[in-house]
PDB file of C-alpha atoms in Angstrom:
ATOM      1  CA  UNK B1243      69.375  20.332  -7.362  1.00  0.00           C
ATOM      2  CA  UNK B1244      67.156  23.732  -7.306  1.00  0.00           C
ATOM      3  CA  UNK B1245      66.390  23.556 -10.665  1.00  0.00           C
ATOM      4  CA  UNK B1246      65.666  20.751 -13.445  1.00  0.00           C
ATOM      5  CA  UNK B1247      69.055  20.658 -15.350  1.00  0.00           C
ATOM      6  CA  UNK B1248      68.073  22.062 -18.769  1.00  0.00           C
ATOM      7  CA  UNK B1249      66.566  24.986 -16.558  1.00  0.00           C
ATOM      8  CA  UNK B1250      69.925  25.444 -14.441  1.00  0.00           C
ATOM      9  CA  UNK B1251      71.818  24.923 -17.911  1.00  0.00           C
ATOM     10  CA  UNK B1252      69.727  27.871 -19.542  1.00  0.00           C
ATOM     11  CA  UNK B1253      69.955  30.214 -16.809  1.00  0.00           C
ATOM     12  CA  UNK B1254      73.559  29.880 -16.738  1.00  0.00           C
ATOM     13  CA  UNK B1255      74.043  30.397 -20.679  1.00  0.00           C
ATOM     14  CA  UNK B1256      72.172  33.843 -20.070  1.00  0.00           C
ATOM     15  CA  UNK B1257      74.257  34.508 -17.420  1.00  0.00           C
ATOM     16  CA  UNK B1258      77.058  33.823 -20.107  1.00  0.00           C
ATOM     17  CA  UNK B1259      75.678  35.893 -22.347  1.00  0.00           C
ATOM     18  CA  UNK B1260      74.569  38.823 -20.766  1.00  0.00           C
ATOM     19  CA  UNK B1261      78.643  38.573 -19.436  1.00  0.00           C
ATOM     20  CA  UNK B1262      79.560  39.258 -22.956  1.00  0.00           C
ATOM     21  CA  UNK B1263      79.043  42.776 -22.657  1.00  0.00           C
ATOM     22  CA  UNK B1264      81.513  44.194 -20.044  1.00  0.00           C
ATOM     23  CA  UNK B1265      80.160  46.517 -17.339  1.00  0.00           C
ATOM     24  CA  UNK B1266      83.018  49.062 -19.395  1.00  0.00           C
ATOM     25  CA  UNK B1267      81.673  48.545 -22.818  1.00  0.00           C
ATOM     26  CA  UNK B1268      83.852  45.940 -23.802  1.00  0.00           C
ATOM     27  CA  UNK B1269      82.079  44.057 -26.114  1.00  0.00           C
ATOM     28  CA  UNK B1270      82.896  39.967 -26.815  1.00  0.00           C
ATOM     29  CA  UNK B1271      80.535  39.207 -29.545  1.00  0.00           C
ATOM     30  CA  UNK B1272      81.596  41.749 -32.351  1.00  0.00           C
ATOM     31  CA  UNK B1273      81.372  39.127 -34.851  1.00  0.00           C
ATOM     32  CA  UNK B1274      79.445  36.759 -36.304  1.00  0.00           C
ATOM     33  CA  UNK B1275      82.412  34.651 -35.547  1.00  0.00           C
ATOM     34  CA  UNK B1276      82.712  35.712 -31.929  1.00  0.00           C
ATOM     35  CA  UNK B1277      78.558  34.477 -31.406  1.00  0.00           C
ATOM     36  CA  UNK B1278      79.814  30.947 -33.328  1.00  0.00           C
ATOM     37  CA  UNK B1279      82.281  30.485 -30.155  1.00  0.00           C
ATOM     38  CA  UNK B1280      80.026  31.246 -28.127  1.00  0.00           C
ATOM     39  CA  UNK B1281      77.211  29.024 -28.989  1.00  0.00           C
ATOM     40  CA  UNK B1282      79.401  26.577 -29.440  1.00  0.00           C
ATOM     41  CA  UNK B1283      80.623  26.572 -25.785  1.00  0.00           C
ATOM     42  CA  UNK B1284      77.493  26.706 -24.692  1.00  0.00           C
ATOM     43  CA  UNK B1285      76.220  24.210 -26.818  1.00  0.00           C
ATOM     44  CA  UNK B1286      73.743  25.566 -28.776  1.00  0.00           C
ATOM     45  CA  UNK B1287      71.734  23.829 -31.983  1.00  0.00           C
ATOM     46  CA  UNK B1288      69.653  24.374 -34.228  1.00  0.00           C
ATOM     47  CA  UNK B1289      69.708  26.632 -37.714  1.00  0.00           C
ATOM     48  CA  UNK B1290      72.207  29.626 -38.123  1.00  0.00           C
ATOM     49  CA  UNK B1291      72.094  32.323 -40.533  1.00  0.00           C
ATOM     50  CA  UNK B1292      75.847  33.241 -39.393  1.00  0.00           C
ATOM     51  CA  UNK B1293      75.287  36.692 -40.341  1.00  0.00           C
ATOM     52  CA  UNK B1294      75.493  40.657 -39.034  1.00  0.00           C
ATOM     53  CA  UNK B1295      71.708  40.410 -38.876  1.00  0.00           C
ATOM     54  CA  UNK B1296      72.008  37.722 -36.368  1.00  0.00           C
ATOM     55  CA  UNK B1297      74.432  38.589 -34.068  1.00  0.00           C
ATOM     56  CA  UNK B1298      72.607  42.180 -33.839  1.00  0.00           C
ATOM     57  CA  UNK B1299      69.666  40.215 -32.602  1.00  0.00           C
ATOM     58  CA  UNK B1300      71.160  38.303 -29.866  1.00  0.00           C
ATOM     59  CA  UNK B1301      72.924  41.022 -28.999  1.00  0.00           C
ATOM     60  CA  UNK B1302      69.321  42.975 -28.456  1.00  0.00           C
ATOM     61  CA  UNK B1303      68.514  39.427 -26.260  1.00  0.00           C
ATOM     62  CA  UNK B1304      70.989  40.209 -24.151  1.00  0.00           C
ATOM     63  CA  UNK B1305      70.393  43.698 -23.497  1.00  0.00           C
ATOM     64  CA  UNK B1306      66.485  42.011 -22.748  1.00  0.00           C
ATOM     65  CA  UNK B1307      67.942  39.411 -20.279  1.00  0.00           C
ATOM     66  CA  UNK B1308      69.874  42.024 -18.350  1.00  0.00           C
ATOM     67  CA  UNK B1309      67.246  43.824 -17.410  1.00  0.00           C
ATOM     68  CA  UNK B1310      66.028  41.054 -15.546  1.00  0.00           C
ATOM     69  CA  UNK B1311      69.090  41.434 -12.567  1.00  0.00           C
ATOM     70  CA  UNK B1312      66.945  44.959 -12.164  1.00  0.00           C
ATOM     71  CA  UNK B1313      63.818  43.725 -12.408  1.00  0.00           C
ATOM     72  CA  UNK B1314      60.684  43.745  -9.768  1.00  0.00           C
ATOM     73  CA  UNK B1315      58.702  40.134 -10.476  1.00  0.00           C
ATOM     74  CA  UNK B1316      56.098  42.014 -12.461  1.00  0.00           C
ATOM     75  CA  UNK B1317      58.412  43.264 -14.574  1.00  0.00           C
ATOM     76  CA  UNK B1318      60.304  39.828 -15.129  1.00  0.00           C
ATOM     77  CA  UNK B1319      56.762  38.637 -15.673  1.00  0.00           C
ATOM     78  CA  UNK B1320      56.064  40.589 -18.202  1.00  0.00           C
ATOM     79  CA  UNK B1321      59.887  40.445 -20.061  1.00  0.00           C
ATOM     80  CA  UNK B1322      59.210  36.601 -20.044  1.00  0.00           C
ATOM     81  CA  UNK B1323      55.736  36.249 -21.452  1.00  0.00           C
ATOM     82  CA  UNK B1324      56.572  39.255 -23.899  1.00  0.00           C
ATOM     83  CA  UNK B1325      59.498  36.564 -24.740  1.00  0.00           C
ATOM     84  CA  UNK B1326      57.117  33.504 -24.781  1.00  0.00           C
ATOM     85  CA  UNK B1327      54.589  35.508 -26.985  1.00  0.00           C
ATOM     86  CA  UNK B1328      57.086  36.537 -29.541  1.00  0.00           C
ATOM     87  CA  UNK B1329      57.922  33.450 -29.838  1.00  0.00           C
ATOM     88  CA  UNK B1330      55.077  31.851 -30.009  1.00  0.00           C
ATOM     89  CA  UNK B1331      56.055  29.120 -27.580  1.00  0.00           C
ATOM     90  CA  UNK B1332      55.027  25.648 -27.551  1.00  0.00           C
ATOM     91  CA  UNK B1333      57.029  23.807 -25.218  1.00  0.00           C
ATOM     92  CA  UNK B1334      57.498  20.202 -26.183  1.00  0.00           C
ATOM     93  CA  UNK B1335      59.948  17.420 -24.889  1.00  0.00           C
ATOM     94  CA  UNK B1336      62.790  16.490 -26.670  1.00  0.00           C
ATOM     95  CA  UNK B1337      65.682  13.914 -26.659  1.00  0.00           C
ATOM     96  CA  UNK B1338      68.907  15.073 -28.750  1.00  0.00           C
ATOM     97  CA  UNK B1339      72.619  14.696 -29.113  1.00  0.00           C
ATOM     98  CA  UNK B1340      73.866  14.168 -25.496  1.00  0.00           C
ATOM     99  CA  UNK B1341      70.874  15.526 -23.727  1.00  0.00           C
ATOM    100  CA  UNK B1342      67.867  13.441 -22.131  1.00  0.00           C
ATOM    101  CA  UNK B1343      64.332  14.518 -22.281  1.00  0.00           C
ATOM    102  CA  UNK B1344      64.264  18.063 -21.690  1.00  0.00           C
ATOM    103  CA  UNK B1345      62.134  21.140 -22.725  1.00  0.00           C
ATOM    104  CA  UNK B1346      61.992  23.113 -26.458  1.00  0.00           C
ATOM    105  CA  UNK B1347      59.708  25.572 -26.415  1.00  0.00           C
ATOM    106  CA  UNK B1348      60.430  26.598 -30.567  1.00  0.00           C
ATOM    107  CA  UNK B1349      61.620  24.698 -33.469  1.00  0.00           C
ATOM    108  CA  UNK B1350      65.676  23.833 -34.069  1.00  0.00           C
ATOM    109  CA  UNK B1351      64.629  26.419 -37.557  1.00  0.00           C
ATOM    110  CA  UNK B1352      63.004  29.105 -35.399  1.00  0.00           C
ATOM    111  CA  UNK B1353      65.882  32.135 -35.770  1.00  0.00           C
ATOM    112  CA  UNK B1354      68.738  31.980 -33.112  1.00  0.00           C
ATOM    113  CA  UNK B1355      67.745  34.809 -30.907  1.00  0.00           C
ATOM    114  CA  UNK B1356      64.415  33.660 -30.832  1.00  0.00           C
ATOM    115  CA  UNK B1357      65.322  30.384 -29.892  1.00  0.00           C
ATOM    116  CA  UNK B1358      68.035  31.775 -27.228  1.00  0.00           C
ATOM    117  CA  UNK B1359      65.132  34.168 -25.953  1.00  0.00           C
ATOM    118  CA  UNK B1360      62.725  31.428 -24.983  1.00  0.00           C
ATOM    119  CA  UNK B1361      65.128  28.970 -23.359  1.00  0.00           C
ATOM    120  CA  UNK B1362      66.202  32.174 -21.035  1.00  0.00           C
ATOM    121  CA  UNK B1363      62.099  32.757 -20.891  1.00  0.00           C
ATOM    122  CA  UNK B1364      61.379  29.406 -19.967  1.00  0.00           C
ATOM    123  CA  UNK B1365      64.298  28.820 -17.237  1.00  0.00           C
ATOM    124  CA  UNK B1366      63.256  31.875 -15.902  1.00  0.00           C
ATOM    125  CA  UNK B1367      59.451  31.005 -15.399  1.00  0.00           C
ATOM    126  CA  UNK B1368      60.865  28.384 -13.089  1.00  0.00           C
ATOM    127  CA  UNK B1369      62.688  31.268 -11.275  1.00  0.00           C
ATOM    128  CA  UNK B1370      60.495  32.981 -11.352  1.00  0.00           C
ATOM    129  CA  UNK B1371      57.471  30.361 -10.179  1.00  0.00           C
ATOM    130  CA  UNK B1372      59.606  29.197  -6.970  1.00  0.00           C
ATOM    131  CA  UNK B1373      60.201  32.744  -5.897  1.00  0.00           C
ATOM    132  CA  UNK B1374      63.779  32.662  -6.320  1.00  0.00           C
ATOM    133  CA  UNK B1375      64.267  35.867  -8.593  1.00  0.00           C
ATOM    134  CA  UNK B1376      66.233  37.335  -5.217  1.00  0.00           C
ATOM    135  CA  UNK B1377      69.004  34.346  -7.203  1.00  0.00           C
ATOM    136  CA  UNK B1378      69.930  36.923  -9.844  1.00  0.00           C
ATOM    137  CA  UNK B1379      72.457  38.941  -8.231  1.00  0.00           C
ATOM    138  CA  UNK B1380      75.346  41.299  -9.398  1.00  0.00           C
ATOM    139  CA  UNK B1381      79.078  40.327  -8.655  1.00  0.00           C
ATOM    140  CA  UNK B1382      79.487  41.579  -5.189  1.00  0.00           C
ATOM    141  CA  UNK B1383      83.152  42.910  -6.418  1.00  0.00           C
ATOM    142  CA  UNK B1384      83.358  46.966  -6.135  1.00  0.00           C
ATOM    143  CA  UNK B1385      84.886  46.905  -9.964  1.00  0.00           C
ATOM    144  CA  UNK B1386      82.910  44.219 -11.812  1.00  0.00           C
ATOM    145  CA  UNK B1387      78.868  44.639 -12.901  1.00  0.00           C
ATOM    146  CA  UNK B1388      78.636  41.521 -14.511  1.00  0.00           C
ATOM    147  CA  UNK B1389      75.885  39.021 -13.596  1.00  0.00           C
ATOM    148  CA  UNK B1390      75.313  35.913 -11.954  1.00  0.00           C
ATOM    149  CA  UNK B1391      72.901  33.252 -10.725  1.00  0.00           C
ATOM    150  CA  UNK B1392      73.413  31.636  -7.446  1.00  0.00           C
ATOM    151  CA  UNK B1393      72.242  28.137  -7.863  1.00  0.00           C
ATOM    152  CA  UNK B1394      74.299  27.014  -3.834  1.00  0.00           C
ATOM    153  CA  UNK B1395      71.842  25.696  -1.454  1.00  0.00           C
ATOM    154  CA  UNK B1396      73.245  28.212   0.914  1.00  0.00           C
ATOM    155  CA  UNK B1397      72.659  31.192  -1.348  1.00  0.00           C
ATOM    156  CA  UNK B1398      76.236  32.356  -1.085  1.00  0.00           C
ATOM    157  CA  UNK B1399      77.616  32.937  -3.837  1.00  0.00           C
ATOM    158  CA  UNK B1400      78.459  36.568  -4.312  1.00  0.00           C
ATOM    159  CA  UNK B1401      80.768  36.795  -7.122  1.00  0.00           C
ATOM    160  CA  UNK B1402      80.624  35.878 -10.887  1.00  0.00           C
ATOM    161  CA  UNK B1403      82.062  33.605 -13.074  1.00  0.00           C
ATOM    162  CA  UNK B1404      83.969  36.057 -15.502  1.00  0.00           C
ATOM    163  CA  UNK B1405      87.166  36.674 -13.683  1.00  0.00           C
ATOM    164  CA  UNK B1406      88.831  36.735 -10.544  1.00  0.00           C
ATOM    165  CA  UNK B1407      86.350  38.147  -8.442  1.00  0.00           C
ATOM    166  CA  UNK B1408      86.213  36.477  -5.560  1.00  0.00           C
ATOM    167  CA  UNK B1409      90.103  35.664  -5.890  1.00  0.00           C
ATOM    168  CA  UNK B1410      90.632  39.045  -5.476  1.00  0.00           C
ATOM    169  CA  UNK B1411      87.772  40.467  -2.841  1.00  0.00           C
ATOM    170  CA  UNK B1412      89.616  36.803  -0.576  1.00  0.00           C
ATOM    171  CA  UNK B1413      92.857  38.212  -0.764  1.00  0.00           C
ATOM    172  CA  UNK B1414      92.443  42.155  -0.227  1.00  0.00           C
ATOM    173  CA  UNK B1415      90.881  40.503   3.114  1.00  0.00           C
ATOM    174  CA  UNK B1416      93.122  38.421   3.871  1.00  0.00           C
ATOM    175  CA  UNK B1417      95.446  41.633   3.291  1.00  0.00           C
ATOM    176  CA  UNK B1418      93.509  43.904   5.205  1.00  0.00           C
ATOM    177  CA  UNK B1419      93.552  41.576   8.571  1.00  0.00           C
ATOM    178  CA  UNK B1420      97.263  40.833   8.317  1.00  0.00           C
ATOM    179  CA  UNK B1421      97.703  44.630   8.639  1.00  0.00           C
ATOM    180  CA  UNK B1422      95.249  45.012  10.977  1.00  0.00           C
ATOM    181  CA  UNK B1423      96.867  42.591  13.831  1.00  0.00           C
TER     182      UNK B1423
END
C-alpha cells in the first residue's frame, strides 16, 4: 500500500469525478440526480442540499481538481492549501458506518463541495508530501483525456478507468504485429 486507504480512496473518487466531464464535453452530472448516483457510488456522507446550487459547485470542484493532472508542485501546493483554507480545515479522526479510523478534515454539515474539496485536498497533500505528483497521469490512449492515478508499485498503469482503454491500445497491437510478421 502507497497510500493510507482513506487517502487512496479519495484520490480515486477525484479521479471519478473529474471523469465525469468527458474530454468531448460530455457531461455526466447534469442533474442533481446524476451527483446523487454519484456520491452514492462513491460513498459519500454527510448533509445534501440536493439542489442546482449544489451540483454547480461540485461541478466548479472538479474543474479545480483537474487542473492538478497539469499542475507543477507549486501550483498543486497552492490549489490544495487554497482548498484547505476555504475550508477551514481541521482534520480530526473519525470512525463511521463501515469505515475505521480515518481522516475528516470538515464537518458531515459543512456543504458538499466543500467537503468533496478537502478530502481531494487532503489525499493530495500526501501526494503531494511523498513526491509522487508524477502519479497523476492522463490515459495514455490517443482518443481519451480523462484522468487517472497510478497507485501499482511498478508505476505502470497508463490507461484509465472510464472505458476500454487499454482493451483497445492491447488489441490494435496485437493487430499491428500480426500484420507485421
Amino acid at each position: 500500500m502507497l497510500f493510507a486507504n482513506d487517502t487512496e480512496v479519495a484520490l480515486r473518487s477525484a479521479v471519478n469525478l473529474v471523469n465525469t466531464l468527458d474530454s468531448d464535453g460530455l457531461e455526466h452530472l447534469l442533474t442533481p440526480s446524476d451527483l446523487d448516483r454519484f456520491l452514492d457510488e462513491e460513498g459519500f456522507t454527510g448533509s445534501r442540499t440536493h439542489d442546482d446550487d449544489e451540483l454547480a459547485s461540485v461541478r466548479e470542484l472538479r474543474a479545480r481538481l483537474r487542473s492538478l493532472w497539469d499542475a507543477s508542485e507549486d501550483e498543486a501546493v497552492a490549489l490544495v492549501n487554497d482548498l484547505l483554507r476555504e475550508s477551514q480545515a481541521l482534520p480530526q479522526l473519525v470512525k463511521h458506518d463501515h469505515w475505521d479510523w480515518h481522516l475528516h478534515a470538515t464537518t458531515p454539515e459543512a456543504p458538499l463541495a466543500q467537503r468533496m474539496g478537502t478530502e481531494a485536498a487532503m489525499a493530495f497533500v500526501d501526494v503531494i508530501r511523498s513526491k509522487e505528483l508524477d502519479r497523476l497521469r492522463i490515459c495514455a490512449a490517443d482518443d481519451c483525456e480523462a484522468v487517472l492515478i497510478d497507485l501499482s508499485k511498478n508505476r505502470s498503469k497508463r490507461y484509465c478507468d472510464t472505458g476500454n482503454c487499454a482493451n483497445r491500445a492491447h488489441v490494435r497491437a496485437y493487430r499491428e504485429r500480426k500484420a507485421a510478421s
